[in-house]
mmCIF file of C-alpha atoms in Angstrom:
data_model
loop_
_atom_site.group_PDB
_atom_site.id
_atom_site.type_symbol
_atom_site.label_atom_id
_atom_site.label_comp_id
_atom_site.label_asym_id
_atom_site.label_seq_id
_atom_site.Cartn_x
_atom_site.Cartn_y
_atom_site.Cartn_z
ATOM 1 C CA LEU O 1190 0.107 -0.605 0.058
ATOM 2 C CA PHE O 1191 2.824 2.314 0.798
ATOM 3 C CA GLY O 1192 4.056 1.532 -2.393
ATOM 4 C CA LEU O 1193 0.915 1.968 -4.467
ATOM 5 C CA GLY O 1194 0.881 5.962 -2.858
ATOM 6 C CA LEU O 1195 4.606 6.663 -3.462
ATOM 7 C CA GLY O 1196 4.423 5.959 -7.369
ATOM 8 C CA THR O 1197 0.935 8.182 -7.613
ATOM 9 C CA THR O 1198 2.708 10.317 -5.716
ATOM 10 C CA ILE O 1199 5.876 10.827 -8.165
ATOM 11 C CA THR O 1200 3.722 11.009 -10.981
ATOM 12 C CA PHE O 1201 1.977 13.600 -9.372
ATOM 13 C CA ALA O 1202 5.126 15.718 -8.907
ATOM 14 C CA SER O 1203 6.838 14.741 -12.159
ATOM 15 C CA SER O 1204 7.908 17.204 -14.662
ATOM 16 C CA HIS O 1205 10.547 14.911 -16.663
ATOM 17 C CA TRP O 1206 9.103 11.746 -18.963
ATOM 18 C CA LEU O 1207 11.050 9.907 -16.694
ATOM 19 C CA LEU O 1208 9.701 9.827 -13.488
ATOM 20 C CA ALA O 1209 6.483 10.358 -14.479
ATOM 21 C CA TRP O 1210 6.607 6.380 -15.719
ATOM 22 C CA MET O 1211 9.082 5.587 -12.543
ATOM 23 C CA GLY O 1212 5.481 6.064 -11.091
ATOM 24 C CA LEU O 1213 3.544 3.926 -13.148
ATOM 25 C CA GLU O 1214 5.812 1.234 -13.003
ATOM 26 C CA MET O 1215 5.738 1.049 -8.933
ATOM 27 C CA ASN O 1216 2.076 1.937 -9.153
ATOM 28 C CA THR O 1217 1.686 -1.654 -10.973
ATOM 29 C CA LEU O 1218 4.693 -3.612 -9.058
ATOM 30 C CA ALA O 1219 2.827 -2.226 -5.568
ATOM 31 C CA ILE O 1220 -0.526 -3.436 -6.967
ATOM 32 C CA ILE O 1221 0.884 -7.371 -7.627
ATOM 33 C CA PRO O 1222 0.988 -8.397 -4.403
ATOM 34 C CA LEU O 1223 -2.504 -7.488 -3.424
ATOM 35 C CA MET O 1224 -4.153 -9.160 -6.416
ATOM 36 C CA ALA O 1225 -2.206 -12.517 -6.210
ATOM 37 C CA GLN O 1226 -1.972 -12.595 -2.490
ATOM 38 C CA HIS O 1227 -5.881 -15.105 -2.445
ATOM 39 C CA HIS O 1228 -2.954 -18.387 -3.969
ATOM 40 C CA HIS O 1229 -6.315 -18.811 -6.397
ATOM 41 C CA PRO O 1230 -6.210 -20.207 -10.090
ATOM 42 C CA ARG O 1231 -8.224 -17.382 -11.550
ATOM 43 C CA ALA O 1232 -6.761 -15.028 -9.253
ATOM 44 C CA VAL O 1233 -2.731 -15.250 -10.296
ATOM 45 C CA GLU O 1234 -4.498 -14.742 -13.947
ATOM 46 C CA ALA O 1235 -5.975 -12.164 -13.703
ATOM 47 C CA THR O 1236 -2.228 -10.323 -11.364
ATOM 48 C CA THR O 1237 0.357 -12.159 -14.864
ATOM 49 C CA LYS O 1238 -2.240 -10.483 -17.599
ATOM 50 C CA TYR O 1239 -2.869 -6.465 -15.482
ATOM 51 C CA PHE O 1240 1.130 -6.942 -15.460
ATOM 52 C CA LEU O 1241 1.410 -8.154 -19.524
ATOM 53 C CA THR O 1242 -0.979 -4.933 -20.415
ATOM 54 C CA GLN O 1243 0.798 -2.058 -18.046
ATOM 55 C CA ALA O 1244 4.064 -3.376 -18.858
ATOM 56 C CA ALA O 1245 3.325 -3.370 -22.297
ATOM 57 C CA ALA O 1246 1.057 0.391 -22.059
ATOM 58 C CA ALA O 1247 4.542 1.774 -19.303
ATOM 59 C CA ALA O 1248 6.494 1.042 -22.878
ATOM 60 C CA THR O 1249 4.892 2.819 -25.335
ATOM 61 C CA LEU O 1250 5.377 5.358 -22.454
ATOM 62 C CA LEU O 1251 9.394 5.295 -22.129
ATOM 63 C CA PHE O 1252 9.191 4.779 -26.544
ATOM 64 C CA ALA O 1253 6.837 7.460 -27.022
ATOM 65 C CA SER O 1254 8.578 9.951 -24.586
ATOM 66 C CA ILE O 1255 12.571 8.371 -25.719
ATOM 67 C CA THR O 1256 11.145 9.664 -29.131
ATOM 68 C CA ASN O 1257 9.770 12.834 -27.821
ATOM 69 C CA ALA O 1258 13.196 13.836 -26.689
ATOM 70 C CA TRP O 1259 14.223 12.733 -29.345
ATOM 71 C CA LEU O 1260 12.512 14.294 -32.403
ATOM 72 C CA THR O 1261 12.345 17.758 -30.385
ATOM 73 C CA GLY O 1262 15.167 17.597 -27.432
ATOM 74 C CA GLN O 1263 13.423 17.417 -24.145
ATOM 75 C CA TRP O 1264 11.716 15.898 -21.949
ATOM 76 C CA GLU O 1265 9.062 18.047 -20.514
ATOM 77 C CA ILE O 1266 5.527 16.582 -19.983
ATOM 78 C CA GLN O 1267 4.556 20.217 -19.987
ATOM 79 C CA GLN O 1268 6.426 20.635 -23.751
ATOM 80 C CA ILE O 1269 4.851 17.602 -25.601
ATOM 81 C CA SER O 1270 4.291 19.593 -29.190
ATOM 82 C CA HIS O 1271 5.228 16.470 -31.851
ATOM 83 C CA PRO O 1272 2.373 14.038 -33.145
ATOM 84 C CA LEU O 1273 3.417 11.028 -33.436
ATOM 85 C CA PRO O 1274 4.262 10.990 -29.502
ATOM 86 C CA ALA O 1275 1.463 12.589 -28.000
ATOM 87 C CA THR O 1276 -0.458 10.028 -30.006
ATOM 88 C CA MET O 1277 1.169 7.303 -28.533
ATOM 89 C CA MET O 1278 1.243 8.554 -25.563
ATOM 90 C CA THR O 1279 -2.122 9.436 -24.956
ATOM 91 C CA LEU O 1280 -2.160 5.945 -26.451
ATOM 92 C CA ALA O 1281 -0.613 4.040 -23.827
ATOM 93 C CA LEU O 1282 -2.730 6.136 -21.365
ATOM 94 C CA ALA O 1283 -5.367 5.057 -22.189
ATOM 95 C CA LEU O 1284 -4.316 1.239 -22.497
ATOM 96 C CA LYS O 1285 -3.274 2.098 -18.123
ATOM 97 C CA ILE O 1286 -6.878 3.332 -17.398
ATOM 98 C CA GLY O 1287 -8.963 0.938 -19.450
ATOM 99 C CA LEU O 1288 -9.828 3.146 -21.931
ATOM 100 C CA ALA O 1289 -12.143 1.109 -25.256
ATOM 101 C CA PRO O 1290 -10.614 -0.313 -28.073
ATOM 102 C CA LEU O 1291 -7.754 -0.642 -25.014
ATOM 103 C CA HIS O 1292 -10.453 -2.176 -22.501
ATOM 104 C CA ALA O 1293 -10.112 -5.464 -23.535
ATOM 105 C CA TRP O 1294 -7.869 -7.106 -20.590
ATOM 106 C CA LEU O 1295 -10.461 -4.709 -17.666
ATOM 107 C CA PRO O 1296 -13.200 -6.760 -17.181
ATOM 108 C CA GLU O 1297 -11.318 -10.009 -16.688
ATOM 109 C CA VAL O 1298 -8.633 -8.178 -14.454
ATOM 110 C CA LEU O 1299 -10.852 -8.200 -12.068
ATOM 111 C CA GLN O 1300 -13.388 -11.322 -12.143
ATOM 112 C CA GLY O 1301 -10.292 -12.820 -10.497
ATOM 113 C CA LEU O 1302 -9.613 -10.393 -7.439
ATOM 114 C CA ASP O 1303 -10.916 -9.594 -4.554
ATOM 115 C CA LEU O 1304 -13.369 -6.903 -4.252
ATOM 116 C CA THR O 1305 -10.892 -4.919 -1.483
ATOM 117 C CA THR O 1306 -8.403 -5.040 -5.035
ATOM 118 C CA GLY O 1307 -10.655 -4.194 -7.245
ATOM 119 C CA LEU O 1308 -12.316 -1.034 -6.112
ATOM 120 C CA ILE O 1309 -8.127 -0.409 -5.354
ATOM 121 C CA LEU O 1310 -7.897 -1.501 -9.076
ATOM 122 C CA SER O 1311 -11.065 1.035 -10.049
ATOM 123 C CA THR O 1312 -9.803 3.895 -8.399
ATOM 124 C CA TRP O 1313 -6.566 5.103 -6.844
ATOM 125 C CA GLN O 1314 -5.053 3.365 -9.579
ATOM 126 C CA LYS O 1315 -6.487 5.960 -13.002
ATOM 127 C CA LEU O 1316 -5.266 8.593 -10.278
ATOM 128 C CA ALA O 1317 -1.633 8.988 -11.863
ATOM 129 C CA PRO O 1318 -2.385 8.373 -15.743
ATOM 130 C CA PHE O 1319 -4.806 10.167 -15.094
ATOM 131 C CA ALA O 1320 -3.035 12.986 -13.847
ATOM 132 C CA LEU O 1321 -0.480 12.497 -17.040
ATOM 133 C CA ILE O 1322 -3.360 12.557 -19.280
ATOM 134 C CA LEU O 1323 -4.675 15.497 -18.550
ATOM 135 C CA GLN O 1324 -0.789 17.002 -19.014
ATOM 136 C CA ILE O 1325 -0.671 16.386 -22.268
ATOM 137 C CA GLN O 1326 -4.279 16.942 -23.686
ATOM 138 C CA PRO O 1327 -4.174 19.880 -26.228
ATOM 139 C CA SER O 1328 -2.028 18.128 -28.155
ATOM 140 C CA ASN O 1329 -4.873 15.667 -29.732
ATOM 141 C CA SER O 1330 -8.639 16.902 -29.936
ATOM 142 C CA THR O 1331 -10.143 13.854 -33.011
ATOM 143 C CA LEU O 1332 -8.240 11.104 -30.418
ATOM 144 C CA LEU O 1333 -9.259 12.165 -26.681
ATOM 145 C CA ILE O 1334 -13.250 12.402 -28.785
ATOM 146 C CA ILE O 1335 -12.911 8.816 -30.468
ATOM 147 C CA LEU O 1336 -11.468 7.360 -27.261
ATOM 148 C CA GLY O 1337 -14.387 8.748 -25.501
ATOM 149 C CA ILE O 1338 -17.859 7.662 -28.044
ATOM 150 C CA THR O 1339 -15.291 4.466 -28.404
ATOM 151 C CA SER O 1340 -15.785 4.781 -24.093
ATOM 152 C CA ALA O 1341 -18.620 4.829 -23.640
ATOM 153 C CA LEU O 1342 -19.576 3.020 -25.928
ATOM 154 C CA ILE O 1343 -18.147 -0.130 -25.257
ATOM 155 C CA GLY O 1344 -19.387 0.530 -21.409
ATOM 156 C CA GLY O 1345 -22.487 0.534 -22.021
ATOM 157 C CA TRP O 1346 -22.608 -2.561 -24.447
ATOM 158 C CA GLY O 1347 -20.670 -5.327 -22.342
ATOM 159 C CA GLY O 1348 -22.674 -5.307 -19.389
ATOM 160 C CA LEU O 1349 -26.047 -5.776 -20.953
ATOM 161 C CA ASN O 1350 -25.011 -9.823 -21.384
ATOM 162 C CA GLN O 1351 -23.001 -9.378 -17.855
ATOM 163 C CA THR O 1352 -24.230 -11.849 -14.814
ATOM 164 C CA GLN O 1353 -21.210 -10.982 -12.320
ATOM 165 C CA LEU O 1354 -20.718 -8.411 -10.897
ATOM 166 C CA ARG O 1355 -17.437 -7.483 -10.765
ATOM 167 C CA LYS O 1356 -17.332 -7.490 -14.409
ATOM 168 C CA ILE O 1357 -20.992 -5.084 -14.800
ATOM 169 C CA LEU O 1358 -18.918 -2.508 -11.919
ATOM 170 C CA ALA O 1359 -15.553 -2.654 -15.144
ATOM 171 C CA TYR O 1360 -17.859 -1.838 -18.097
ATOM 172 C CA SER O 1361 -19.984 0.470 -16.166
ATOM 173 C CA SER O 1362 -16.076 1.618 -15.002
ATOM 174 C CA ILE O 1363 -14.825 2.314 -18.944
ATOM 175 C CA ALA O 1364 -17.898 4.454 -19.863
ATOM 176 C CA HIS O 1365 -17.478 6.180 -17.034
ATOM 177 C CA LEU O 1366 -14.244 7.039 -17.920
ATOM 178 C CA GLY O 1367 -15.109 7.647 -21.315
ATOM 179 C CA TRP O 1368 -16.872 10.316 -20.450
ATOM 180 C CA MET O 1369 -14.418 12.322 -18.671
ATOM 181 C CA ILE O 1370 -12.651 11.853 -21.499
ATOM 182 C CA LEU O 1371 -14.764 13.164 -23.572
ATOM 183 C CA VAL O 1372 -14.985 16.772 -22.229
ATOM 184 C CA LEU O 1373 -11.038 17.287 -21.198
ATOM 185 C CA GLN O 1374 -10.007 19.171 -23.986
ATOM 186 C CA PHE O 1375 -12.554 21.345 -23.083
ATOM 187 C CA SER O 1376 -12.522 21.631 -19.109
ATOM 188 C CA PRO O 1377 -10.618 19.183 -17.146
ATOM 189 C CA SER O 1378 -11.564 20.403 -13.797
ATOM 190 C CA ILE O 1379 -15.013 19.314 -15.180
ATOM 191 C CA THR O 1380 -12.841 15.879 -15.806
ATOM 192 C CA LEU O 1381 -12.256 15.613 -12.044
ATOM 193 C CA LEU O 1382 -15.466 15.883 -10.732
ATOM 194 C CA THR O 1383 -16.522 13.104 -12.888
ATOM 195 C CA LEU O 1384 -13.436 10.984 -11.781
ATOM 196 C CA LEU O 1385 -14.499 12.191 -8.483
ATOM 197 C CA THR O 1386 -17.727 11.721 -8.069
ATOM 198 C CA TYR O 1387 -17.151 8.547 -10.048
ATOM 199 C CA PHE O 1388 -14.566 7.611 -7.014
ATOM 200 C CA ILE O 1389 -17.824 8.292 -4.593
ATOM 201 C CA MET O 1390 -19.557 5.896 -6.569
ATOM 202 C CA THR O 1391 -17.690 3.170 -7.281
ATOM 203 C CA PHE O 1392 -16.201 2.929 -3.702
ATOM 204 C CA SER O 1393 -20.218 2.754 -2.554
ATOM 205 C CA THR O 1394 -21.245 0.265 -4.626
ATOM 206 C CA PHE O 1395 -17.989 -1.674 -4.002
ATOM 207 C CA LEU O 1396 -18.585 -1.619 -0.371
ATOM 208 C CA VAL O 1397 -22.565 -2.820 -0.475
ATOM 209 C CA PHE O 1398 -21.806 -5.935 -2.348
ATOM 210 C CA LYS O 1399 -18.480 -6.669 -0.335
ATOM 211 C CA LEU O 1400 -20.912 -6.580 2.586
ATOM 212 C CA ASN O 1401 -23.244 -9.118 1.123
ATOM 213 C CA LYS O 1402 -20.400 -11.380 -0.340
ATOM 214 C CA ALA O 1403 -22.079 -10.565 -3.385
ATOM 215 C CA THR O 1404 -20.260 -11.621 -6.919
ATOM 216 C CA ASN O 1405 -22.619 -12.115 -9.003
ATOM 217 C CA ILE O 1406 -26.592 -11.679 -9.801
ATOM 218 C CA ASN O 1407 -28.189 -14.441 -7.918
ATOM 219 C CA THR O 1408 -26.355 -13.226 -4.987
ATOM 220 C CA LEU O 1409 -27.565 -10.018 -4.669
ATOM 221 C CA ALA O 1410 -31.404 -11.304 -4.936
ATOM 222 C CA THR O 1411 -30.505 -13.167 -1.518
ATOM 223 C CA SER O 1412 -29.073 -10.069 0.232
ATOM 224 C CA TRP O 1413 -32.575 -8.610 1.798
ATOM 225 C CA THR O 1414 -32.722 -11.703 3.977
ATOM 226 C CA LYS O 1415 -29.059 -10.727 4.869
ATOM 227 C CA ALA O 1416 -29.160 -6.863 5.052
ATOM 228 C CA PRO O 1417 -32.671 -4.523 4.728
ATOM 229 C CA ALA O 1418 -32.078 -2.184 5.582
ATOM 230 C CA LEU O 1419 -29.231 -1.497 2.919
ATOM 231 C CA THR O 1420 -30.281 -3.709 0.498
ATOM 232 C CA ALA O 1421 -33.178 -0.475 -0.134
ATOM 233 C CA LEU O 1422 -31.226 1.877 -0.577
ATOM 234 C CA THR O 1423 -28.214 -0.070 -2.874
ATOM 235 C CA PRO O 1424 -30.586 1.340 -6.174
ATOM 236 C CA LEU O 1425 -30.959 4.954 -5.029
ATOM 237 C CA ILE O 1426 -27.136 3.643 -5.555
ATOM 238 C CA LEU O 1427 -26.932 2.458 -8.699
ATOM 239 C CA LEU O 1428 -29.417 4.516 -10.464
ATOM 240 C CA SER O 1429 -26.397 7.148 -9.311
ATOM 241 C CA LEU O 1430 -23.742 5.802 -11.012
ATOM 242 C CA GLY O 1431 -26.238 4.789 -14.117
ATOM 243 C CA GLY O 1432 -26.664 9.392 -13.269
ATOM 244 C CA LEU O 1433 -30.490 9.673 -13.057
ATOM 245 C CA PRO O 1434 -31.177 12.464 -11.271
ATOM 246 C CA PRO O 1435 -31.896 13.826 -8.548
ATOM 247 C CA LEU O 1436 -28.752 11.828 -6.873
ATOM 248 C CA THR O 1437 -25.218 12.771 -7.499
ATOM 249 C CA GLY O 1438 -24.212 10.727 -10.318
ATOM 250 C CA PHE O 1439 -26.479 13.173 -12.386
ATOM 251 C CA MET O 1440 -24.440 16.861 -11.583
ATOM 252 C CA PRO O 1441 -20.687 15.576 -13.723
ATOM 253 C CA LYS O 1442 -23.109 14.039 -17.006
ATOM 254 C CA TRP O 1443 -25.114 17.595 -16.607
ATOM 255 C CA LEU O 1444 -21.820 19.819 -17.017
ATOM 256 C CA ILE O 1445 -20.915 17.133 -19.798
ATOM 257 C CA LEU O 1446 -23.560 17.663 -22.085
ATOM 258 C CA GLN O 1447 -23.792 20.771 -21.252
ATOM 259 C CA GLU O 1448 -20.220 21.607 -22.703
ATOM 260 C CA LEU O 1449 -20.151 20.032 -25.040
ATOM 261 C CA THR O 1450 -23.292 21.022 -26.948
ATOM 262 C CA LYS O 1451 -21.937 24.633 -24.634
ATOM 263 C CA GLN O 1452 -18.440 23.672 -27.902
ATOM 264 C CA GLY O 1453 -20.864 22.728 -30.090
ATOM 265 C CA LEU O 1454 -20.444 19.048 -30.609
ATOM 266 C CA ALA O 1455 -24.142 18.150 -30.796
ATOM 267 C CA PRO O 1456 -23.821 14.950 -32.278
ATOM 268 C CA THR O 1457 -21.309 14.168 -29.560
ATOM 269 C CA ALA O 1458 -23.001 14.992 -27.147
ATOM 270 C CA THR O 1459 -26.629 13.579 -28.672
ATOM 271 C CA LEU O 1460 -25.191 10.135 -29.223
ATOM 272 C CA ALA O 1461 -22.635 9.809 -25.328
ATOM 273 C CA ALA O 1462 -26.567 10.936 -23.767
ATOM 274 C CA LEU O 1463 -27.688 7.207 -25.642
ATOM 275 C CA THR O 1464 -25.508 5.130 -24.180
ATOM 276 C CA ALA O 1465 -25.985 6.385 -21.078
ATOM 277 C CA LEU O 1466 -29.203 4.330 -21.764
ATOM 278 C CA LEU O 1467 -27.674 0.723 -22.214
ATOM 279 C CA SER O 1468 -25.545 1.184 -18.946
ATOM 280 C CA LEU O 1469 -28.844 2.223 -16.849
ATOM 281 C CA TYR O 1470 -30.164 -0.524 -18.511
ATOM 282 C CA PHE O 1471 -27.722 -3.263 -16.216
ATOM 283 C CA TYR O 1472 -27.339 -0.627 -13.500
ATOM 284 C CA LEU O 1473 -31.413 -1.372 -13.511
ATOM 285 C CA ARG O 1474 -31.319 -5.020 -14.018
ATOM 286 C CA LEU O 1475 -29.775 -4.978 -10.968
ATOM 287 C CA SER O 1476 -32.184 -2.698 -8.111
ATOM 288 C CA TYR O 1477 -34.150 -5.357 -9.554
ATOM 289 C CA ALA O 1478 -32.789 -8.422 -8.440
ATOM 290 C CA MET O 1479 -32.022 -6.498 -5.355
ATOM 291 C CA THR O 1480 -35.317 -4.925 -4.210
ATOM 292 C CA LEU O 1481 -37.646 -6.081 -6.584
ATOM 293 C CA THR O 1482 -38.262 -10.152 -6.094
ATOM 294 C CA ILE O 1483 -38.429 -12.078 -3.310
ATOM 295 C CA SER O 1484 -36.774 -13.935 -2.245
ATOM 296 C CA PRO O 1485 -37.116 -17.436 -0.754
ATOM 297 C CA ASN O 1486 -37.821 -17.950 2.900
ATOM 298 C CA ILE O 1487 -34.465 -19.265 3.426
ATOM 299 C CA LEU O 1488 -33.542 -19.112 7.602
ATOM 300 C CA THR O 1489 -32.318 -16.532 8.076
ATOM 301 C CA GLY O 1490 -35.464 -14.296 5.956
ATOM 302 C CA THR O 1491 -36.793 -14.722 9.986
ATOM 303 C CA ALA O 1492 -34.000 -12.877 12.017
ATOM 304 C CA PRO O 1493 -34.482 -10.488 13.469
ATOM 305 C CA TRP O 1494 -33.515 -7.472 10.716
ATOM 306 C CA ARG O 1495 -30.059 -5.738 11.219
ATOM 307 C CA LEU O 1496 -27.242 -4.087 9.736
ATOM 308 C CA PRO O 1497 -23.807 -6.033 10.615
ATOM 309 C CA SER O 1498 -21.264 -3.929 12.325
ATOM 310 C CA THR O 1499 -18.421 -3.985 10.779
ATOM 311 C CA GLN O 1500 -15.161 -1.682 9.823
ATOM 312 C CA LEU O 1501 -17.107 -0.524 6.855
ATOM 313 C CA THR O 1502 -20.258 0.486 8.647
ATOM 314 C CA TYR O 1503 -19.452 4.392 8.668
ATOM 315 C CA PRO O 1504 -17.416 4.320 5.087
ATOM 316 C CA LEU O 1505 -20.393 2.466 3.641
ATOM 317 C CA ALA O 1506 -22.373 5.135 5.199
ATOM 318 C CA ILE O 1507 -20.723 8.293 4.433
ATOM 319 C CA SER O 1508 -20.073 7.235 1.518
ATOM 320 C CA THR O 1509 -23.602 6.090 -0.108
ATOM 321 C CA ALA O 1510 -24.708 9.466 1.777
ATOM 322 C CA MET O 1511 -22.439 11.721 -0.458
ATOM 323 C CA THR O 1512 -23.428 9.079 -3.968
ATOM 324 C CA ILE O 1513 -27.107 9.719 -2.796
#
């Protein structure tokens, strides 16, 4: 965990490409023991896949920064001017965070992890690459919009047929990242706001699933008996992820659509808004499974209602309140 924090901090603080690359490498290497700590074949497979993709992305990034230094003679992150290394960097960082069409590793990796490590992977690990994308963003506008729209589409489509919660969360993550990338070049502050709200919403979603020990939709159907109060709130969390007013998740989407129409990109905004409907479908499906189906009357159903008091209770209460 210390290595994770340090890697991100180094990337944040660097103005030199080599230092930024070192921070990203530390990030990758630090999360690997966390991923492989349950010595399950799936966990090991997920760790290997993650390591290979991140190493490839880091290598591409290093290659791009060296190319940039060779062409323009300087290593500043802010000063990237040549289109070739700029494009390569954007693509390498897109592979790092799992933007479509470079997303294929993310659902696979997330599926093999436990929920805590999955949470770190879908929140903290996005920070460092994001800081770099924010710094090189003015150089290639069409590419970012294409990446954004593709991610929103694939994040919506990919989650439709899933029963595994971690894969659904992975596709949801891809879709949210698409929204962030879409508005990045016009208003970085809106992107950061979206990132923050995404973190809060994802945090509470992961904690709910962790409390229910749920990994697929069937487990959710019986969560009513474990923690009814929480189960009643969960649809609100999920609909907030889907971006329905008046919940928190609606705010960034509204601002993004407003910004895109201001920039004269009405078709892009319309397309993005329509992709949100795809995601909404599978969030509604989860909500339906949790609250609108009557679970079989198992033994625990007759036990008194209670919210299990664990370490998770306070963070869960705070993040859920913020999400809703």
